Amino acid sequence: MGFITLSLMKKIYCIIITFFSLTFFINAQTFDVVLASKLQNKIDSISIANNLKGISASVYYPGMGTWKGVTGISHSGTPITSDMLFGIGSNTKLFTGVLLLKLAENNLIQLDDSLHQHLPTFNNIDSNITIRQLLNHTSGLADVSSVPGYPDSMLTNPNRVFTASELITWVPPPLFSAGTDWSYCNTNYLLAAMIAESTTGQSYSELLRNDILTPLQLDSTFLDVYETILYPVAHPWQGGVNNHYTPRTSINSAAWAAGAMYSTSEEMAHWYNTLFNEQLLNSNSFNELTTFVGSGNYGIGISQKTVLGRTVWTHGGNIWGGYSSSMMFDPSTGIIICVLINQLPHQANLVSIDLLSSLINNSLGSAENTINEEPLNIFPNPTSDIVTINGIKSLNDVSYIHLLDNKGTLLKNIGINDTQVDLTSFTAGIYFIKIKHQLGSVRYKVIK
């Protein structure tokens, strides 16, 4: 059995004291200039090689801060700037999912509530579908945006405002019975936002602004159509056509809670950093968010994928007219990559992967916060199935304890009041216990 003993606890306290002593140093740090230059060269070369209009990218690296890079143009004579907004498309879904989780935390809804408890009956919508099944795409509903003629309906009158309740009447028959399979579907998130509105009596845009955007100071993030966008927007290009002068009211009102938000890459990095360091949701909600199911390995507004041999949490988003977005979080390091481009059909996730490759090749992808990482081999090797953590609950400034596999995949969120980590259900191998402190993190290797 492995023990974090009293002497080890003293060691952890010493680490915490070190955290405080390093506070000024950490705050004074800036992003490594050599790495920043390499990342900038990377997006420049990608833009040239693929004849892209423009890219806005941000990389957050713990202990180093955030790099922001831009390349290319919005339109003739106007370069991309870091304060320009881009449509983030389906990355809107993470905001909607978090909003529903916060409503559940406040006991206004339960994720196991059925649709009939909150909404009227609609054709082709099974009223016994649960909110959880909407959010993780196991509802079986067909995607309203796949209806024949859907794009034409958006473009016939680009100034028209579509409502979710109208679009729901277009939904075709279901693809499968709820809970029996998985299929990505915008309909799910339109219904989820309708539930939020019916439960609270507030509009989705009000809830979004009051519960998430304002508290997190996401002042450059907007829900189009329902809010006035206050900052410059990069022109969207598709098929070589500048679509900036085509009204986007119909497209974005129809996308609504499934895809109508605009933001900057820097604010999206801040959003990811706040959310995935568990500063916004409680532990139960965070577990719901990161319980990945189905063929899409999908949680709530986020999926888990293997990229370049690493386990990452990620989501992409495209919206007609010319925007593609990609958000990526590496749980093992805390590295965040956010990429926005203003041209389709090129995909932003390809740029994210290239940036991740640059980080790995610079020996950053395999590191923790090296400024405050404790030597790893502190447990007897091998350990038994139950690892005891004595006294961890006394560390009030620890925000979370995670059990990870050797690829960085989150296996279990351990409550800070728990004293044992049960490895019984896990196969023999190398695992890590990651303790997140408000000023950094430490990892401890466990060999079973």
Coordinates of C-alpha atoms in Angstrom, one line a residue, residues 23-346:
T23 CA 4.3 33.9 -6.7
F24 CA 6.1 37.0 -7.7
F25 CA 8.3 35.1 -10.0
I26 CA 5.4 33.3 -11.7
N27 CA 3.4 36.5 -12.1
A28 CA 6.4 38.3 -13.5
Q29 CA 6.9 35.6 -16.2
T30 CA 6.2 36.1 -19.8
F31 CA 5.7 33.6 -22.6
D32 CA 9.0 32.2 -23.8
V33 CA 10.1 34.5 -26.7
V34 CA 11.8 31.7 -28.6
L35 CA 8.7 29.4 -28.4
A36 CA 6.4 32.4 -29.3
S37 CA 8.5 33.0 -32.4
K38 CA 8.2 29.3 -33.4
L39 CA 4.4 29.3 -32.9
Q40 CA 4.1 32.5 -34.9
N41 CA 6.2 31.1 -37.7
K42 CA 4.0 28.0 -37.6
I43 CA 0.7 29.8 -38.2
D44 CA 2.4 32.0 -40.9
S45 CA 3.6 29.0 -42.8
I46 CA 0.2 27.2 -42.5
S47 CA -1.5 30.3 -43.8
I48 CA 0.8 30.5 -46.8
A49 CA 0.8 26.8 -47.6
N50 CA -3.0 26.6 -47.5
N51 CA -3.7 30.1 -49.0
L52 CA -5.7 30.9 -46.0
K53 CA -7.2 34.4 -45.4
G54 CA -6.5 34.7 -41.7
I55 CA -5.8 32.9 -38.4
S56 CA -6.1 34.0 -34.8
A57 CA -4.5 31.6 -32.3
S58 CA -3.8 31.5 -28.6
V59 CA -1.8 29.0 -26.5
Y60 CA -2.0 29.0 -22.8
Y61 CA 0.8 27.3 -21.0
P62 CA 0.8 27.0 -17.2
G63 CA 3.5 29.0 -15.5
M64 CA 4.2 30.9 -18.7
G65 CA 1.0 32.6 -19.5
T66 CA -0.7 33.1 -22.9
W67 CA 0.7 33.5 -26.4
K68 CA -1.4 35.3 -28.9
G69 CA -0.7 35.1 -32.6
V70 CA -2.4 36.4 -35.8
T71 CA -1.6 36.1 -39.5
G72 CA -3.3 37.0 -42.7
I73 CA -6.1 39.4 -43.5
S74 CA -9.8 40.0 -42.7
H75 CA -10.2 41.5 -46.2
S76 CA -8.2 43.5 -48.6
G77 CA -6.0 46.1 -46.8
T78 CA -7.2 45.0 -43.3
P79 CA -4.9 42.5 -41.5
I80 CA -6.2 40.2 -38.8
T81 CA -5.7 41.7 -35.3
S82 CA -5.9 39.9 -32.0
D83 CA -9.0 41.8 -30.9
M84 CA -11.0 40.7 -34.0
L85 CA -14.0 38.4 -33.4
F86 CA -14.6 35.2 -35.3
G87 CA -17.7 32.9 -35.3
I88 CA -16.9 29.9 -33.1
G89 CA -19.8 27.8 -34.5
S90 CA -20.4 24.6 -32.5
N91 CA -18.0 25.6 -29.8
T92 CA -21.1 27.5 -28.6
K93 CA -22.4 24.1 -27.3
L94 CA -19.9 24.0 -24.4
F95 CA -21.4 27.3 -23.1
T96 CA -24.9 25.9 -23.4
G97 CA -23.9 22.7 -21.7
V98 CA -22.2 24.6 -18.8
L99 CA -25.3 26.8 -18.5
L100 CA -27.5 23.7 -18.0
L101 CA -25.1 22.2 -15.5
K102 CA -25.2 25.4 -13.5
L103 CA -29.0 25.3 -13.5
A104 CA -28.7 21.8 -12.2
E105 CA -26.3 22.9 -9.4
N106 CA -29.0 25.5 -8.4
N107 CA -31.6 22.7 -8.3
L108 CA -33.7 24.4 -11.1
I109 CA -33.4 21.3 -13.2
Q110 CA -32.1 17.7 -12.9
L111 CA -30.1 16.1 -15.8
D112 CA -32.5 13.1 -15.6
D113 CA -35.5 15.3 -16.1
S114 CA -37.6 14.4 -19.1
L115 CA -38.5 16.9 -21.8
H116 CA -42.2 16.7 -20.9
Q117 CA -41.3 18.2 -17.5
H118 CA -40.2 21.5 -19.2
L119 CA -41.4 21.7 -22.7
P120 CA -44.6 21.1 -24.7
T121 CA -45.0 18.1 -27.0
F122 CA -43.4 18.4 -30.5
N123 CA -43.7 16.0 -33.5
N124 CA -40.8 13.6 -33.9
I125 CA -39.5 14.6 -30.4
D126 CA -39.8 11.9 -27.7
S127 CA -40.9 13.7 -24.6
N128 CA -39.2 11.0 -22.4
I129 CA -35.8 12.1 -23.6
T130 CA -33.7 13.4 -20.7
I131 CA -31.7 16.5 -20.5
R132 CA -28.5 14.5 -20.1
Q133 CA -29.3 12.6 -23.4
L134 CA -29.7 16.0 -25.2
L135 CA -26.3 17.2 -23.9
N136 CA -24.3 14.1 -24.7
H137 CA -26.1 13.4 -28.0
T138 CA -27.7 10.1 -27.1
S139 CA -31.2 11.4 -27.6
G140 CA -31.6 9.8 -31.1
L141 CA -33.1 13.0 -32.5
A142 CA -32.4 13.9 -36.1
D143 CA -30.4 17.1 -36.8
V144 CA -32.7 19.9 -37.9
S145 CA -29.9 21.4 -40.0
S146 CA -29.8 18.2 -42.1
V147 CA -33.3 18.8 -43.4
P148 CA -33.4 19.1 -47.2
G149 CA -33.6 22.8 -48.1
Y150 CA -32.3 24.0 -44.7
P151 CA -29.5 26.2 -46.2
D152 CA -31.9 27.6 -48.8
S153 CA -34.3 28.6 -46.1
M154 CA -31.5 30.5 -44.4
L155 CA -30.4 32.3 -47.5
T156 CA -33.8 33.1 -49.1
N157 CA -34.3 35.9 -46.6
P158 CA -31.0 36.4 -44.7
N159 CA -32.6 39.1 -42.5
R160 CA -35.2 36.8 -41.1
V161 CA -35.0 35.8 -37.4
F162 CA -35.7 32.1 -36.9
T163 CA -36.9 30.9 -33.5
A164 CA -36.0 27.6 -31.9
S165 CA -39.6 26.7 -31.4
E166 CA -40.2 27.1 -35.1
L167 CA -37.1 25.1 -36.1
I168 CA -38.1 22.2 -33.8
T169 CA -41.2 21.7 -35.9
W170 CA -38.9 20.9 -38.9
V171 CA -37.1 18.0 -37.1
P172 CA -37.4 14.7 -39.1
P173 CA -38.2 11.3 -37.5
P174 CA -35.7 10.1 -34.9
L175 CA -32.6 8.1 -35.9
F176 CA -32.8 5.6 -33.0
S177 CA -34.5 5.2 -29.6
A178 CA -33.1 7.5 -26.9
G179 CA -30.1 6.1 -25.0
T180 CA -29.4 3.2 -27.5
D181 CA -26.8 4.9 -29.7
W182 CA -24.9 8.2 -30.3
S183 CA -25.3 10.8 -33.0
Y184 CA -24.2 14.5 -33.0
C185 CA -27.2 16.7 -33.4
N186 CA -27.8 20.5 -33.2
T187 CA -31.4 19.9 -32.3
N188 CA -30.3 18.7 -28.9
Y189 CA -28.8 22.0 -28.0
L190 CA -31.7 24.1 -29.3
L191 CA -34.0 22.0 -27.0
A192 CA -31.5 22.4 -24.1
A193 CA -31.6 26.2 -24.3
M194 CA -35.4 26.2 -24.6
I195 CA -35.4 24.3 -21.3
A196 CA -33.1 26.9 -19.8
E197 CA -35.5 29.6 -20.9
S198 CA -38.7 27.9 -19.7
T199 CA -37.1 27.1 -16.4
T200 CA -35.8 30.5 -15.5
G201 CA -38.1 32.9 -17.4
Q202 CA -35.0 34.5 -18.9
S203 CA -33.7 34.5 -22.4
Y204 CA -30.8 32.3 -23.3
S205 CA -28.7 35.4 -24.1
E206 CA -29.5 36.9 -20.7
L207 CA -28.5 33.7 -18.9
L208 CA -25.4 33.4 -21.0
R209 CA -24.3 37.0 -20.2
N210 CA -25.3 37.0 -16.5
D211 CA -24.1 33.5 -15.5
I212 CA -21.0 33.0 -17.6
L213 CA -19.7 35.9 -19.8
T214 CA -19.9 38.7 -17.3
P215 CA -18.5 36.8 -14.3
L216 CA -15.6 35.5 -16.4
Q217 CA -15.1 39.0 -17.9
L218 CA -15.5 37.5 -21.4
D219 CA -16.2 41.0 -22.7
S220 CA -15.3 40.2 -26.3
T221 CA -17.6 37.2 -26.5
F222 CA -21.2 37.6 -27.9
L223 CA -24.2 35.7 -29.0
D224 CA -24.9 37.1 -32.4
V225 CA -28.4 38.4 -33.3
Y226 CA -29.5 38.6 -29.7
E227 CA -26.6 40.8 -28.6
T228 CA -24.9 43.8 -30.3
I229 CA -21.4 42.9 -31.2
L230 CA -19.2 45.8 -30.1
Y231 CA -15.8 44.9 -31.6
P232 CA -14.5 44.4 -35.2
V233 CA -15.4 41.1 -36.8
A234 CA -13.1 39.3 -39.2
H235 CA -14.7 39.0 -42.6
P236 CA -15.9 35.4 -43.3
W237 CA -14.8 33.7 -46.6
Q238 CA -16.2 30.6 -48.2
G239 CA -15.3 29.3 -51.6
G240 CA -13.3 32.4 -52.4
V241 CA -16.3 34.7 -51.7
N242 CA -16.3 37.4 -49.0
N243 CA -19.6 36.9 -47.2
H244 CA -19.3 39.8 -44.8
Y245 CA -21.9 41.8 -46.7
T246 CA -24.5 39.1 -46.6
P247 CA -26.7 39.5 -43.5
R248 CA -26.1 36.7 -41.0
T249 CA -29.3 37.1 -39.1
S250 CA -31.1 34.0 -40.4
I251 CA -28.0 31.8 -40.2
N252 CA -27.1 32.8 -36.6
S253 CA -30.6 33.0 -35.2
A254 CA -31.1 29.4 -36.5
A255 CA -27.8 28.3 -35.0
W256 CA -28.6 30.0 -31.7
A257 CA -27.5 28.0 -28.7
A258 CA -25.8 25.4 -30.9
G259 CA -23.5 27.7 -32.9
A260 CA -24.1 31.5 -32.9
M261 CA -21.4 32.9 -30.7
Y262 CA -18.4 35.1 -31.6
S263 CA -15.2 35.6 -29.7
T264 CA -11.4 36.0 -29.8
S265 CA -8.9 33.2 -29.5
E266 CA -7.5 34.7 -26.3
E267 CA -10.9 34.8 -24.6
M268 CA -11.6 31.2 -25.6
A269 CA -8.2 30.2 -24.0
H270 CA -9.3 32.0 -20.9
W271 CA -12.7 30.2 -21.0
Y272 CA -11.1 26.8 -21.3
N273 CA -8.5 27.6 -18.6
T274 CA -11.2 28.7 -16.1
L275 CA -13.5 25.8 -16.9
F276 CA -11.0 22.9 -17.0
N277 CA -9.2 24.0 -13.9
E278 CA -12.6 23.6 -12.1
Q279 CA -13.1 27.2 -11.2
L280 CA -16.7 27.4 -12.6
L281 CA -18.4 24.1 -11.9
N282 CA -18.6 21.9 -8.8
S283 CA -17.0 18.4 -8.8
N284 CA -20.3 16.6 -9.7
S285 CA -20.9 18.9 -12.6
F286 CA -17.3 18.6 -13.8
N287 CA -17.7 14.8 -13.7
E288 CA -20.8 15.1 -15.9
L289 CA -19.0 17.4 -18.3
T290 CA -16.2 14.9 -18.7
T291 CA -18.1 11.6 -18.8
F292 CA -17.4 10.7 -22.4
V293 CA -19.9 8.3 -24.1
G294 CA -20.8 6.8 -27.5
S295 CA -18.9 6.6 -30.7
G296 CA -18.1 10.3 -30.5
N297 CA -16.5 9.9 -27.0
Y298 CA -18.6 12.9 -26.1
G299 CA -19.2 14.5 -22.7
I300 CA -21.1 17.8 -22.6
G301 CA -20.0 20.2 -25.3
I302 CA -16.6 18.5 -25.4
S303 CA -15.2 15.3 -26.7
Q304 CA -12.1 13.2 -25.8
K305 CA -9.8 12.3 -28.6
T306 CA -6.3 10.9 -29.1
V307 CA -4.1 13.5 -31.0
L308 CA -0.5 12.8 -31.7
G309 CA -0.5 10.0 -29.2
R310 CA -1.9 12.3 -26.4
T311 CA -5.4 12.3 -24.9
V312 CA -7.0 15.7 -25.3
W313 CA -10.4 17.3 -24.7
T314 CA -11.5 19.1 -27.8
H315 CA -14.3 20.5 -29.9
G316 CA -14.5 22.1 -33.3
G317 CA -17.0 24.4 -34.8
N318 CA -17.9 25.5 -38.4
I319 CA -20.6 27.8 -39.5
W320 CA -21.7 28.6 -43.0
G321 CA -20.2 31.6 -44.6
G322 CA -16.6 31.2 -43.6
Y323 CA -15.7 30.5 -39.9
S324 CA -14.0 27.5 -38.4
S325 CA -12.9 27.1 -34.7
S326 CA -10.9 24.6 -32.7
M327 CA -10.4 24.4 -29.0
M328 CA -8.1 21.8 -27.4
F329 CA -7.1 21.1 -23.8
D330 CA -4.3 18.7 -22.7
P331 CA -5.3 17.4 -19.2
S332 CA -1.8 16.1 -18.4
T333 CA -0.1 19.5 -18.8
G334 CA -2.9 22.1 -18.7
I335 CA -1.9 23.3 -22.1
I336 CA -4.7 25.0 -24.1
I337 CA -4.8 25.7 -27.8
C338 CA -7.5 27.8 -29.4
V339 CA -7.6 28.5 -33.2
L340 CA -10.0 30.6 -35.2
I341 CA -9.9 31.0 -39.0
N342 CA -12.1 33.1 -41.3
Q343 CA -12.2 30.7 -44.3
L344 CA -14.0 27.5 -45.2
P345 CA -13.6 24.7 -46.1
H346 CA -10.2 24.7 -44.3

